[in-house]
Backbone as CSV, one residue per row, in Angstrom:
resi,resn,N_x,N_y,N_z,CA_x,CA_y,CA_z,C_x,C_y,C_z
1,MET,-10.025,19.895,-17.748,-10.524,20.613,-16.599,-12.078,20.698,-16.712
2,GLU,-12.729,20.445,-15.672,-14.181,20.492,-15.614,-14.614,21.813,-15.005
3,THR,-15.687,22.407,-15.569,-16.201,23.693,-15.107,-17.585,23.460,-14.483
4,ARG,-17.810,23.973,-13.316,-19.090,23.839,-12.609,-20.107,24.738,-13.314
5,ILE,-21.231,24.151,-13.618,-22.394,24.836,-14.177,-23.324,25.278,-13.114
6,ASP,-23.751,24.335,-12.309,-24.608,24.607,-11.172,-24.549,23.413,-10.240
7,GLY,-25.197,23.572,-9.067,-25.193,22.476,-8.133,-26.004,22.811,-6.887
8,ALA,-26.100,21.809,-6.073,-26.862,21.963,-4.823,-26.304,21.085,-3.737
9,THR,-26.490,21.480,-2.523,-26.179,20.639,-1.376,-27.348,19.704,-1.146
10,VAL,-27.077,18.387,-1.196,-28.178,17.406,-1.025,-28.217,16.783,0.340
11,TYR,-27.177,16.994,1.128,-27.152,16.434,2.508,-26.146,17.202,3.339
12,THR,-26.520,17.550,4.537,-25.576,18.184,5.456,-25.639,17.392,6.790
13,GLY,-24.504,16.858,7.177,-24.423,16.112,8.418,-23.514,16.749,9.436
14,LYS,-23.182,15.976,10.480,-22.351,16.472,11.562,-20.911,16.711,11.131
15,ILE,-20.417,15.858,10.206,-19.008,15.905,9.837,-18.841,16.421,8.401
16,PHE,-19.715,16.113,7.510,-19.522,16.446,6.093,-20.844,16.841,5.450
17,ARG,-20.736,17.326,4.229,-21.933,17.591,3.446,-21.745,16.950,2.054
18,VAL,-22.847,16.682,1.367,-22.768,16.061,0.027,-23.370,17.085,-0.939
19,GLU,-22.580,17.350,-1.999,-23.050,18.233,-3.064,-23.230,17.478,-4.344
20,ARG,-24.190,17.891,-5.140,-24.369,17.343,-6.503,-24.224,18.486,-7.465
21,ASP,-23.189,18.385,-8.281,-22.879,19.445,-9.220,-23.033,18.983,-10.683
22,ARG,-23.478,19.916,-11.497,-23.495,19.641,-12.966,-22.256,20.393,-13.473
23,VAL,-21.440,19.652,-14.276,-20.178,20.222,-14.813,-20.133,20.108,-16.333
24,ARG,-19.328,20.930,-16.920,-19.029,20.868,-18.318,-17.609,20.350,-18.462
25,MET,-17.463,19.261,-19.260,-16.159,18.630,-19.431,-15.452,19.398,-20.593
26,ASP,-14.176,19.084,-20.827,-13.379,19.739,-21.800,-13.993,19.669,-23.214
27,ASP,-14.605,18.560,-23.499,-15.141,18.332,-24.859,-16.523,18.924,-25.055
28,GLY,-17.080,19.604,-24.001,-18.333,20.221,-24.091,-19.512,19.418,-23.512
29,ARG,-19.305,18.131,-23.310,-20.363,17.301,-22.715,-20.596,17.720,-21.259
30,GLU,-21.804,17.420,-20.764,-22.119,17.714,-19.362,-22.159,16.360,-18.583
31,ALA,-21.812,16.488,-17.286,-21.799,15.348,-16.413,-22.247,15.784,-15.035
32,THR,-22.666,14.856,-14.232,-23.029,15.099,-12.841,-21.957,14.537,-11.934
33,ARG,-21.575,15.281,-10.896,-20.587,14.877,-9.930,-21.188,14.969,-8.535
34,GLU,-21.038,13.924,-7.764,-21.476,13.940,-6.362,-20.191,13.918,-5.522
35,ILE,-20.138,14.925,-4.638,-18.901,15.165,-3.910,-19.195,15.255,-2.415
36,VAL,-18.371,14.564,-1.588,-18.438,14.715,-0.180,-17.430,15.832,0.209
37,ARG,-17.955,16.880,0.850,-17.153,18.008,1.261,-16.816,17.768,2.755
38,HIS,-15.512,17.720,3.073,-15.060,17.326,4.391,-14.046,18.376,4.838
39,PRO,-14.026,18.766,6.149,-13.135,19.791,6.669,-11.681,19.366,6.739
40,GLY,-11.353,18.124,6.513,-9.981,17.655,6.594,-9.803,16.836,7.834
41,SER,-8.637,16.158,7.942,-8.422,15.281,9.017,-6.893,15.133,9.307
42,VAL,-6.594,14.475,10.365,-5.221,14.214,10.738,-5.044,12.720,11.073
43,ALA,-3.867,12.184,10.948,-3.524,10.831,11.340,-2.115,10.869,12.012
44,ILE,-1.976,10.114,13.054,-0.755,10.171,13.849,-0.174,8.786,13.997
45,VAL,1.131,8.634,13.758,1.879,7.395,14.043,2.589,7.599,15.359
46,PRO,2.000,7.091,16.447,2.630,7.256,17.785,3.671,6.155,17.966
47,ARG,4.923,6.526,18.004,6.029,5.555,18.055,6.663,5.578,19.455
48,GLN,6.699,4.400,20.109,7.317,4.318,21.427,8.838,4.228,21.270
49,ALA,9.521,4.372,22.385,10.995,4.383,22.407,11.574,3.063,21.838
50,ASP,10.895,1.950,22.001,11.390,0.654,21.489,10.994,0.456,20.033
51,GLY,10.335,1.421,19.374,9.927,1.306,18.004,8.508,0.797,17.775
52,ALA,7.862,0.312,18.828,6.485,-0.120,18.687,5.591,1.024,18.347
53,VAL,4.559,0.746,17.606,3.571,1.750,17.181,2.262,1.492,17.919
54,VAL,1.732,2.553,18.476,0.439,2.460,19.198,-0.719,2.582,18.195
55,LEU,-1.566,1.614,18.221,-2.734,1.654,17.356,-4.014,1.600,18.244
56,VAL,-5.096,2.073,17.682,-6.414,2.030,18.303,-7.312,1.101,17.494
57,ARG,-8.117,0.362,18.177,-9.078,-0.576,17.505,-10.445,-0.055,17.793
58,GLN,-11.222,0.171,16.705,-12.562,0.606,16.896,-13.479,-0.084,15.846
59,TYR,-14.690,-0.275,16.300,-15.677,-0.840,15.372,-16.074,0.200,14.348
60,ARG,-16.050,-0.206,13.104,-16.440,0.672,11.958,-17.748,0.156,11.441
61,TYR,-18.841,0.858,11.727,-20.160,0.436,11.353,-20.313,0.279,9.877
62,ALA,-19.679,1.154,9.086,-19.837,1.116,7.639,-19.335,-0.174,7.012
63,VAL,-18.325,-0.794,7.614,-17.776,-2.036,7.068,-18.153,-3.265,7.960
64,GLY,-18.834,-2.975,9.033,-19.305,-4.075,9.877,-18.244,-4.873,10.627
65,ARG,-17.140,-4.199,10.938,-16.108,-4.889,11.725,-15.182,-3.868,12.422
66,ALA,-14.401,-4.405,13.356,-13.420,-3.563,14.045,-12.095,-3.620,13.257
67,LEU,-11.422,-2.480,13.243,-10.108,-2.350,12.535,-9.114,-1.740,13.481
68,TRP,-7.840,-2.128,13.298,-6.746,-1.423,14.021,-6.295,-0.275,13.143
69,GLU,-6.138,0.905,13.740,-5.836,2.122,13.021,-4.882,3.009,13.804
70,VAL,-4.180,3.838,13.062,-3.435,4.935,13.762,-4.478,5.864,14.314
71,PRO,-4.211,6.538,15.472,-5.148,7.549,15.938,-5.312,8.613,14.836
72,ALA,-6.573,9.062,14.674,-6.854,10.009,13.623,-8.190,10.713,14.004
73,GLY,-8.419,11.828,13.325,-9.623,12.555,13.599,-9.845,13.732,12.620
74,THR,-11.042,14.214,12.746,-11.502,15.289,11.850,-11.081,16.672,12.368
75,ARG,-10.730,17.547,11.432,-10.440,18.943,11.797,-11.763,19.710,11.960
76,ASP,-12.423,19.443,13.050,-13.778,19.947,13.249,-13.858,21.137,14.244
77,GLN,-12.687,21.630,14.669,-12.665,22.764,15.610,-12.225,23.999,14.782
78,PRO,-13.185,24.958,14.508,-12.807,26.106,13.702,-11.601,26.851,14.287
79,GLY,-10.680,27.184,13.419,-9.494,27.935,13.781,-8.349,27.127,14.466
80,GLU,-8.591,25.836,14.719,-7.589,25.018,15.353,-6.473,24.696,14.331
81,ALA,-5.238,24.891,14.708,-4.112,24.526,13.856,-4.081,23.012,13.666
82,VAL,-3.559,22.580,12.535,-3.541,21.167,12.212,-2.768,20.353,13.217
83,GLU,-1.631,20.847,13.699,-0.847,20.088,14.698,-1.620,20.033,16.037
84,ALA,-2.331,21.080,16.390,-3.168,21.053,17.598,-4.266,20.003,17.485
85,THR,-4.792,19.860,16.313,-5.812,18.782,16.150,-5.152,17.406,16.293
86,ALA,-3.945,17.234,15.765,-3.270,15.978,15.928,-2.986,15.689,17.399
87,ARG,-2.500,16.676,18.127,-2.220,16.539,19.567,-3.498,16.137,20.316
88,ARG,-4.569,16.787,20.020,-5.865,16.541,20.678,-6.332,15.155,20.378
89,GLU,-6.249,14.724,19.131,-6.720,13.387,18.740,-5.860,12.301,19.357
90,LEU,-4.554,12.480,19.441,-3.710,11.456,20.070,-4.075,11.294,21.540
91,ALA,-4.310,12.362,22.239,-4.685,12.275,23.646,-6.086,11.668,23.792
92,GLU,-7.065,12.153,22.987,-8.416,11.646,23.093,-8.554,10.163,22.810
93,GLU,-7.937,9.723,21.705,-8.135,8.348,21.244,-7.176,7.332,21.903
94,ALA,-5.896,7.679,21.977,-4.919,6.728,22.461,-4.443,6.951,23.859
95,GLY,-4.741,8.107,24.456,-4.325,8.379,25.782,-2.855,8.657,25.927
96,TYR,-2.294,9.418,24.956,-0.853,9.748,25.011,-0.674,11.280,24.648
97,VAL,0.345,11.832,25.233,0.881,13.124,24.741,2.310,12.817,24.251
98,ALA,2.759,13.630,23.313,4.069,13.378,22.694,4.953,14.609,22.807
99,ALA,6.221,14.372,23.067,7.190,15.476,23.198,7.755,15.943,21.853
100,ARG,7.756,15.009,20.871,8.318,15.345,19.541,7.320,15.002,18.441
101,TRP,7.188,15.930,17.499,6.234,15.788,16.371,6.974,16.048,15.054
102,LYS,6.637,15.267,14.093,7.135,15.527,12.741,5.974,15.415,11.767
103,ARG,5.778,16.435,11.017,4.757,16.417,9.942,5.300,15.677,8.759
104,LEU,4.585,14.647,8.325,5.036,13.810,7.210,4.542,14.389,5.857
105,GLY,3.340,14.928,5.873,2.810,15.418,4.577,1.255,15.303,4.584
106,GLU,0.699,15.469,3.408,-0.733,15.445,3.215,-1.100,14.553,2.061
107,ALA,-2.307,14.004,2.074,-2.834,13.216,0.950,-4.322,13.271,0.873
108,TYR,-4.863,13.300,-0.330,-6.322,13.159,-0.510,-6.582,11.697,-0.402
109,LEU,-7.607,11.353,0.403,-7.846,9.925,0.659,-8.691,9.257,-0.458
110,VAL,-9.705,9.912,-0.926,-10.555,9.334,-1.995,-10.942,10.466,-2.979
111,PRO,-10.050,10.945,-3.756,-10.278,12.152,-4.594,-11.314,11.947,-5.669
112,GLY,-11.753,10.747,-5.908,-12.797,10.499,-6.915,-14.163,11.007,-6.473
113,TRP,-14.347,11.093,-5.146,-15.679,11.564,-4.691,-15.619,12.348,-3.399
114,ALA,-14.450,12.693,-2.883,-14.380,13.493,-1.657,-13.185,14.438,-1.675
115,ASP,-13.301,15.545,-0.978,-12.182,16.510,-0.935,-11.418,16.455,0.393
116,GLU,-11.576,15.382,1.176,-10.900,15.238,2.465,-9.392,15.178,2.233
117,LEU,-8.710,16.117,2.883,-7.272,16.159,2.857,-6.740,15.754,4.258
118,MET,-5.998,14.628,4.329,-5.511,14.199,5.610,-4.050,14.614,5.756
119,THR,-3.686,15.116,6.955,-2.318,15.478,7.279,-1.777,14.413,8.204
120,PHE,-0.597,13.899,7.887,0.061,12.790,8.612,1.205,13.267,9.447
121,PHE,1.310,12.704,10.677,2.367,13.039,11.629,2.947,11.785,12.216
122,VAL,4.170,11.870,12.714,4.794,10.919,13.635,4.927,11.622,14.899
123,ALA,4.603,10.923,16.002,4.735,11.442,17.362,5.595,10.525,18.180
124,GLU,6.626,11.098,18.858,7.522,10.312,19.681,7.705,10.982,21.023
125,GLY,8.378,10.272,21.967,8.509,10.783,23.307,7.135,10.721,23.988
126,LEU,6.486,9.518,23.900,5.154,9.386,24.395,5.079,9.304,25.926
127,THR,4.110,9.990,26.504,3.796,9.874,27.874,2.299,9.601,28.047
128,PRO,1.907,8.619,28.811,0.477,8.285,29.011,-0.289,9.432,29.661
129,THR,-1.498,9.607,29.217,-2.401,10.588,29.800,-3.788,9.907,29.744
130,GLU,-4.757,10.565,30.341,-6.111,9.979,30.356,-6.788,10.191,28.971
131,ALA,-7.240,9.130,28.388,-7.963,9.206,27.108,-9.349,9.813,27.359
132,HIS,-9.764,10.597,26.403,-11.128,11.187,26.416,-11.817,11.049,25.071
133,PRO,-12.247,9.826,24.751,-12.904,9.644,23.483,-14.218,10.443,23.419
134,GLU,-14.665,10.740,22.193,-15.926,11.362,21.997,-17.059,10.445,22.524
135,PRO,-18.208,10.964,22.874,-19.274,10.113,23.472,-19.652,8.959,22.519
136,ASP,-19.563,9.138,21.199,-19.957,8.072,20.266,-18.783,7.195,19.798
137,GLU,-17.628,7.229,20.521,-16.466,6.485,20.183,-16.024,5.533,21.323
138,SER,-15.465,4.398,20.964,-14.918,3.469,21.931,-13.680,2.807,21.330
139,PHE,-12.588,2.729,22.076,-11.308,2.247,21.538,-10.657,1.210,22.439
140,ASP,-9.956,0.299,21.827,-8.956,-0.558,22.465,-7.656,0.076,22.015
141,VAL,-6.646,0.138,22.870,-5.356,0.737,22.538,-4.273,-0.321,22.765
142,ASN,-3.339,-0.448,21.839,-2.281,-1.463,21.983,-1.060,-1.045,21.175
143,PRO,0.129,-1.295,21.758,1.334,-1.077,20.960,1.645,-2.357,20.176
144,PHE,2.147,-2.195,18.955,2.533,-3.341,18.084,3.951,-3.223,17.608
145,ASP,4.746,-4.288,17.714,6.089,-4.261,17.121,5.917,-4.527,15.615
146,LEU,7.023,-4.470,14.924,7.063,-4.611,13.456,6.458,-5.934,12.997
147,ASN,6.837,-7.044,13.643,6.310,-8.315,13.204,4.765,-8.383,13.422
148,ASP,4.307,-7.855,14.471,2.832,-7.888,14.720,2.117,-6.996,13.712
149,LEU,2.703,-5.855,13.355,2.122,-5.002,12.307,2.030,-5.693,11.002
150,ARG,3.054,-6.462,10.647,3.041,-7.251,9.410,1.957,-8.304,9.406
151,VAL,1.763,-8.959,10.591,0.657,-9.892,10.716,-0.710,-9.197,10.546
152,LEU,-0.908,-8.086,11.156,-2.182,-7.313,10.991,-2.429,-6.955,9.552
153,ARG,-1.349,-6.536,8.832,-1.513,-6.182,7.428,-1.977,-7.404,6.655
154,GLY,-1.462,-8.528,6.933,-1.842,-9.782,6.241,-3.228,-10.233,6.505
155,THR,-3.783,-9.870,7.666,-5.132,-10.306,8.047,-6.206,-9.327,7.582
156,GLY,-5.849,-8.205,7.054,-6.846,-7.212,6.639,-7.399,-6.388,7.794
157,GLU,-6.709,-6.411,8.938,-7.197,-5.691,10.086,-6.686,-4.255,10.180
158,LEU,-5.916,-3.805,9.219,-5.468,-2.440,9.143,-6.204,-1.685,8.033
159,ASP,-6.621,-0.476,8.258,-7.247,0.306,7.203,-6.196,0.941,6.316
160,ALA,-6.638,1.516,5.184,-5.724,2.072,4.208,-4.940,3.269,4.729
161,LYS,-5.567,4.167,5.472,-4.841,5.310,5.982,-3.698,4.884,6.901
162,THR,-3.934,3.800,7.650,-2.907,3.338,8.577,-1.736,2.743,7.824
163,MET,-2.009,1.983,6.769,-0.905,1.425,5.945,-0.090,2.568,5.281
164,LEU,-0.800,3.555,4.821,-0.131,4.730,4.234,0.734,5.452,5.292
165,ALA,0.134,5.709,6.437,0.834,6.432,7.519,2.075,5.652,7.951
166,LEU,1.959,4.337,8.122,3.100,3.544,8.582,4.200,3.608,7.519
167,SER,3.805,3.465,6.267,4.801,3.474,5.209,5.520,4.805,5.165
168,TRP,4.737,5.875,5.254,5.297,7.254,5.188,6.240,7.493,6.374
169,ALA,5.933,6.859,7.500,6.790,7.034,8.703,8.016,6.114,8.683
170,GLY,8.149,5.342,7.611,9.345,4.466,7.488,9.155,3.127,8.163
171,VAL,7.937,2.718,8.495,7.702,1.449,9.110,7.354,0.472,7.987
172,ASP,8.258,-0.468,7.708,8.066,-1.316,6.580,7.247,-2.588,6.920
173,ILE,5.925,-2.441,6.717,5.011,-3.561,6.972,4.872,-4.439,5.743
174,TRP,5.568,-4.154,4.664,5.328,-4.827,3.409,6.356,-5.971,3.202
175,THR,7.578,-5.824,3.684,8.635,-6.821,3.452,8.408,-8.050,4.381
176,ASP,8.312,-9.147,3.747,8.243,-10.379,4.536,9.659,-10.737,4.924
177,PRO,9.946,-10.903,6.227,11.275,-11.212,6.660,11.823,-12.494,6.098
178,LYS,10.959,-13.400,5.649,11.372,-14.661,5.108,11.600,-14.575,3.562
179,GLY,11.402,-13.392,3.008,11.538,-13.230,1.581,10.283,-13.587,0.795
180,LEU,10.380,-13.495,-0.546,9.231,-13.821,-1.356,8.906,-15.301,-1.310
181,LYS,7.666,-15.618,-1.445,7.235,-17.013,-1.423,6.757,-17.453,-2.763
């Protein structure tokens, strides 16, 4: 277990802040830790009646390319319940409301340097609504069947949270229907 000795906030942004802490390790040595403090997030697997999953495609500046992802977003509204955040993000990004929700669980995305805890949901009974992306966001929205999801996985066009969300929701994007090669 590491014990915090002291630290400082070195950056505060719109979504997160960065802290640099000095810690004492179990053996008495000191080390520096840089941590991204994040309010948490949600990810939603919107599943249509035919089993297709609705994904959103957006350009990710940090990696210099567009990726297909499950709708997701930051818990940036103080006091908003986690499921309310998920409902809001599904409508904003994908343009759907859902009649049925199931909470799948939570996972730390990059615990080596951030405390972001993402809560995962499956949403079914989808009804289209008007999407309202944030002013700095732009999305393409498309449903994908299982075979198309497997193709996307193979091309690197899915991000890690999406692969985790799909697996957690029981969508097997890993098995090649032709077997091992």
